[in-house]
Coordinates of C-alpha atoms and ligand atoms in Angstrom, one line a residue:
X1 CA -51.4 58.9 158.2
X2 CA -49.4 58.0 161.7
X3 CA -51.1 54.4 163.0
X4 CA -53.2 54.6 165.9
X5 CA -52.6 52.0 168.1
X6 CA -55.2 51.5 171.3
X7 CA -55.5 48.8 174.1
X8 CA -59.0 48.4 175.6
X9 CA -58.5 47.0 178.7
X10 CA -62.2 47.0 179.6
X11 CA -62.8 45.3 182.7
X12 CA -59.6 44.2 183.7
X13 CA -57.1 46.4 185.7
X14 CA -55.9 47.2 188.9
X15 CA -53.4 49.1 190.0
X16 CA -50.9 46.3 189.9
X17 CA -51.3 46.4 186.0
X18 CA -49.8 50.5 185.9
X19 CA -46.3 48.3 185.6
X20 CA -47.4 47.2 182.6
X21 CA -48.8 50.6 181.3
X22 CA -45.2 52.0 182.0
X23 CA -43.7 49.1 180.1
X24 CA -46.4 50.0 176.4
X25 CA -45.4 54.0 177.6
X26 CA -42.0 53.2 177.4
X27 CA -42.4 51.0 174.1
X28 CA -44.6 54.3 172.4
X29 CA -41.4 56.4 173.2
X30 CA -39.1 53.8 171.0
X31 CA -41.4 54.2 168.0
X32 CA -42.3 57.8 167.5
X33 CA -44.4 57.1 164.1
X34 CA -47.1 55.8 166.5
X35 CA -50.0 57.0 167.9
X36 CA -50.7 54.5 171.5
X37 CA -53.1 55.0 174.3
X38 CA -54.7 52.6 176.6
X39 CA -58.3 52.8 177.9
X40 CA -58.3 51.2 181.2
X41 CA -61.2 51.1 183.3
X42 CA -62.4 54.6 184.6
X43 CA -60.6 53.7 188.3
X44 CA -57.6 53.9 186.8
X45 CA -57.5 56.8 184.4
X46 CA -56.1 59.3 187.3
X47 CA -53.0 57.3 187.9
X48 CA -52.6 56.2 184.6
X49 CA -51.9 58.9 183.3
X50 CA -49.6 59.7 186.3
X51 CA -48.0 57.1 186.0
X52 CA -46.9 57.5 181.4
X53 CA -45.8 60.3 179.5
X54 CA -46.2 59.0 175.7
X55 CA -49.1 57.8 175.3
X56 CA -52.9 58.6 175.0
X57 CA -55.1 57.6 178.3
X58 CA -58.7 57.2 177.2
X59 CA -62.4 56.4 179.0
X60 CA -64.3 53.5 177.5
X61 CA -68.1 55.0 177.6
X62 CA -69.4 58.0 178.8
X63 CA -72.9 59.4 179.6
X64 CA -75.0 61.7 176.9
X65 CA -75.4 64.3 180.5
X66 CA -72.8 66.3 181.7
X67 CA -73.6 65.8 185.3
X68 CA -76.8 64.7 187.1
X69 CA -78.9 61.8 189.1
X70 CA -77.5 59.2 187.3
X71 CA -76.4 56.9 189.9
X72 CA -73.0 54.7 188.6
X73 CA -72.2 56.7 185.9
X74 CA -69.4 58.8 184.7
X75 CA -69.4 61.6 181.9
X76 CA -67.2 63.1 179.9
X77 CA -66.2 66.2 181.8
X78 CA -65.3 63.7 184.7
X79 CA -63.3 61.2 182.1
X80 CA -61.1 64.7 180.9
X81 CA -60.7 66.0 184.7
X82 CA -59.5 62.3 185.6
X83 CA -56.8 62.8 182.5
X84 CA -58.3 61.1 180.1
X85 CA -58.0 63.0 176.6
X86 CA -60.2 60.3 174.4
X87 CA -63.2 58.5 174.7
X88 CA -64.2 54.7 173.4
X89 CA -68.2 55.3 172.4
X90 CA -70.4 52.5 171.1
X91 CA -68.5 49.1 171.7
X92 CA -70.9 46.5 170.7
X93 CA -70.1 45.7 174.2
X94 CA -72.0 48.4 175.7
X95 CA -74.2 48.1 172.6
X96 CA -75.3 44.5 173.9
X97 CA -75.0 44.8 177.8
X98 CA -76.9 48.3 177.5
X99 CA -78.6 48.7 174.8
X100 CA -76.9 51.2 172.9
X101 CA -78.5 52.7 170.0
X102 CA -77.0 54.6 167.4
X103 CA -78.9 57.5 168.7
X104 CA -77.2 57.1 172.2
X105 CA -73.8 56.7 170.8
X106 CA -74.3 60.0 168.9
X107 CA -75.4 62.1 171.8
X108 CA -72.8 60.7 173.6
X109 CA -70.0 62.0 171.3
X110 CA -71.7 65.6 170.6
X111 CA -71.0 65.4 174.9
X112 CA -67.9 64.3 174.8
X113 CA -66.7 66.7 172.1
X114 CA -68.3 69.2 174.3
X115 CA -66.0 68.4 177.2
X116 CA -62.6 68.1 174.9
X117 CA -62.4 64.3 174.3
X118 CA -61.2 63.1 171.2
X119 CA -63.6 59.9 170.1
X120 CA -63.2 56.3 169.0
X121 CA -66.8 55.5 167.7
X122 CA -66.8 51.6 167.1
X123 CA -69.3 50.1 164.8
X124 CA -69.5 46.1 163.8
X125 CA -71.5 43.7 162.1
X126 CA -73.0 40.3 164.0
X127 CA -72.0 37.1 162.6
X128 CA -75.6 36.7 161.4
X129 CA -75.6 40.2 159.6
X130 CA -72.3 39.0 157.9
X131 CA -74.1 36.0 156.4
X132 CA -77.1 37.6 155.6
X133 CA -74.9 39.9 152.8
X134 CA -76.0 42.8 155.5
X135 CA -72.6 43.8 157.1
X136 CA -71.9 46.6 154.5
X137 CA -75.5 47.6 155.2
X138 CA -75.7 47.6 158.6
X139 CA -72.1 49.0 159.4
X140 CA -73.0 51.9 157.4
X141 CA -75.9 52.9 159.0
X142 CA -74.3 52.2 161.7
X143 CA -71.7 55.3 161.2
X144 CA -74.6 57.5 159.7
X145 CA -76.6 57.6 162.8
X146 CA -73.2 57.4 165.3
X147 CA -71.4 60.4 163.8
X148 CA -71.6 63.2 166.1
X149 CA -72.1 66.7 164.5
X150 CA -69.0 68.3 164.7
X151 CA -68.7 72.5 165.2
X152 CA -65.4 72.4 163.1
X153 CA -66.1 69.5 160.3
X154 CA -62.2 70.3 158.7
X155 CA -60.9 69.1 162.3
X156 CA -62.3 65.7 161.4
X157 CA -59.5 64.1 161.2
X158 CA -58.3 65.2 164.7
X159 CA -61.6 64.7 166.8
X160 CA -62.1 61.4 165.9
X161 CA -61.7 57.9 164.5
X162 CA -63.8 55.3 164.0
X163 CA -62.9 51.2 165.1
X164 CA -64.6 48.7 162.9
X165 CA -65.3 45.7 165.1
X166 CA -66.6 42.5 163.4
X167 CA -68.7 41.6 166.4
X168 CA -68.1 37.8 165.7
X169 CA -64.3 38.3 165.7
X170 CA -63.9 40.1 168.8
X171 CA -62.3 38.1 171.8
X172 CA -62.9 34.7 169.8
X173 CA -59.3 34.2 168.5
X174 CA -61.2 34.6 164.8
X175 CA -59.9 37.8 162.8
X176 CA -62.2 38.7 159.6
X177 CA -60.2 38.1 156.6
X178 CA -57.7 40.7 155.2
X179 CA -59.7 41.2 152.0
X180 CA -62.9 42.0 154.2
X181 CA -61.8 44.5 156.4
X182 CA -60.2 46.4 152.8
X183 CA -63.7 46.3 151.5
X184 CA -65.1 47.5 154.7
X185 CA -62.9 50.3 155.2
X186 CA -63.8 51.5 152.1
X187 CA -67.0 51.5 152.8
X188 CA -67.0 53.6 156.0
X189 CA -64.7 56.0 154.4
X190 CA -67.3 56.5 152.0
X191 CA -69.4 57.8 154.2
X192 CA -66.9 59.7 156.0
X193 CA -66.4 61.3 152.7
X194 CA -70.5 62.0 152.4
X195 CA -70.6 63.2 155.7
X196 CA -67.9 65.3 156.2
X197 CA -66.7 66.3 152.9
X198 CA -63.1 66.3 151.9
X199 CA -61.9 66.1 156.0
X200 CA -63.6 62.7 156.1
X201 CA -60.0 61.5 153.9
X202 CA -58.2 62.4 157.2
X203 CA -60.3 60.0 159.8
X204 CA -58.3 57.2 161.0
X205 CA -60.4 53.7 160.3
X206 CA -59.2 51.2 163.0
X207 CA -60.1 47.6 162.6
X208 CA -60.2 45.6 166.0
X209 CA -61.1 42.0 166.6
X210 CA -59.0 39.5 168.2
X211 CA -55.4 41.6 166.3
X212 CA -52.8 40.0 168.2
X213 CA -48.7 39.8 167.1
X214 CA -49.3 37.4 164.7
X215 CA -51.7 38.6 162.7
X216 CA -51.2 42.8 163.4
X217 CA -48.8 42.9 160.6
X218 CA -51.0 41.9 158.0
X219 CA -54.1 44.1 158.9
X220 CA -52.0 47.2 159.7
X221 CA -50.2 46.6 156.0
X222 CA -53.5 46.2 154.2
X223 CA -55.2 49.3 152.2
X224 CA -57.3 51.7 154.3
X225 CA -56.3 50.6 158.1
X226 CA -55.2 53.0 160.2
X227 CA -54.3 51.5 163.3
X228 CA -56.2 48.7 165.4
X229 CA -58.4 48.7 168.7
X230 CA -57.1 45.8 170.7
X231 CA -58.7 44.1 173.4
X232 CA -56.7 40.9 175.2
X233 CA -53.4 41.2 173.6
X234 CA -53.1 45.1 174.7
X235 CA -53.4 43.8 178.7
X236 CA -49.7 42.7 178.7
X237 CA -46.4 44.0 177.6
X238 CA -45.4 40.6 175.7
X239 CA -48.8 41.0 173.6
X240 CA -49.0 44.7 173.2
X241 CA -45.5 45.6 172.4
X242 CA -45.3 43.2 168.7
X243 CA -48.4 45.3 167.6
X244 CA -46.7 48.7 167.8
X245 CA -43.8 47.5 166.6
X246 CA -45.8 46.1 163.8
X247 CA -47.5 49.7 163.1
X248 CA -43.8 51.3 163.3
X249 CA -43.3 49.5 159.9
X250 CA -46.2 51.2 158.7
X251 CA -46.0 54.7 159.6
Ligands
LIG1 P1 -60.2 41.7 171.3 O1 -61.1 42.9 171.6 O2 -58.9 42.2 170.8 O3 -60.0 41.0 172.6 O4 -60.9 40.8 170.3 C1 -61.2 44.0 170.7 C2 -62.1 45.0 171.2 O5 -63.2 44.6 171.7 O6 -61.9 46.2 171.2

């Protein structure tokens, strides 16, 4: 399975910062065996992808409507006419700040399937879930009631990929432990496997959560990981470029 490599830039970027895009583009073109893409804020998807040639350019939320009264939003059809040809669904970002059920995050992917977007569907446990002996639990269910239907189901592997974000370890410097993420990955192929049959073998599992250059090696090396959603160190060159490299070792 090629590595999937993806910077979420949330709410940091200007335009000043489409030097730095050119600098990761130029980076995905010196290793091939990599899947990258950047998800910058929705201002900048148009001249993002003007500005690379390699890499993936990607929305970070979408709306569940096509179009509408919905003042401040965006939707899918406007993240794919912008460029963008993936969208980030269900951060536990947007799952705190705007109360993002499971429910939502579905109906947002069945719309953003609609409109040609390939998905990221993030799903993570709390801190308090983890010590509770719930995270297996509440992860799962978490992908059971996120998973859009999909027309095709053997396209699986192409329409989307799920991030699994450890709530408590993302942009706290505090990665979950090697053997964890293992036994969660295995988990959420599972039901990958029981929701999709035979194509769920083909969905890339990320695992994001403070991966930066010293740690990417390790995660991307371990059973069941196929790439890493990366929030701080994907906003400059010096961060971003060790992680690629990192996955080049293990396409
Ligand atoms: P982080 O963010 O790498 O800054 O921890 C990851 C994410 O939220 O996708």
């Amino acid at each position: 399975m090629r590595p999937y490599i993806v910077g979420n830039w949330k709410m940091n970027g200007v335009k000043a910062m489409l030097a730095e895009a050119r600098a990761i583009d130029r980076a995905a073109g010196r290793n091939p065996g990599v899947d990258v893409a950047l998800a910058p804020p929705a201002t900048l998807i148009g001249p993002l992808r003007d500005a690379v040639t390699m890499i993936g350019v990607g929305g970070q939320d979408c709306h569940t409507a096509e179009k509408g009264a919905h003042t401040g939003d965006m939707s899918a059809v406007m993240l794919a006419d912008a460029g963008a040809d993936f969208v980030i669904l269900g951060h536990s970002e947007r799952r705190r700040d705007h109360g993002e059920t499971d429910a939502v995050v579905k109906a947002k992917a069945e719309t953003a399937l609609a409109a040609g977007l390939t998905l990221i569907v993030c799903v993570g446990e709390t801190l308090a879930e983890r010590d509770a002996g719930q995270a297996e639990a509440i992860v799962g269910a978490q992908v059971d009631g996120s998973l859009p239907v999909l027309a095709d189901p053997a396209s699986a592997g192409l329409r989307l990929a799920i991030a699994y974000e450890p709530v408590w370890a993302i942009g706290t410097g505090r990665v979950a432990a090697v053997e964890d993420v293992v036994v969660m990955h295995a988990a959420i192929r599972e039901r990958l496997m029981a929701a999709l049959g035979e194509a769920g073998a083909a969905v890339r599992i990320l695992y994001g959560g403070s991966v930066n250059a010293e740690n990417a090696a390790a995660l991307l090396a371990a059973e069941g990981v196929g790439g890493a959603l990366v929030g701080g160190a994907s906003l400059t060159t010096e961060a971003f470029l060790p992680i690629i490299a990192a996955a080049s070792h293990e396409d």
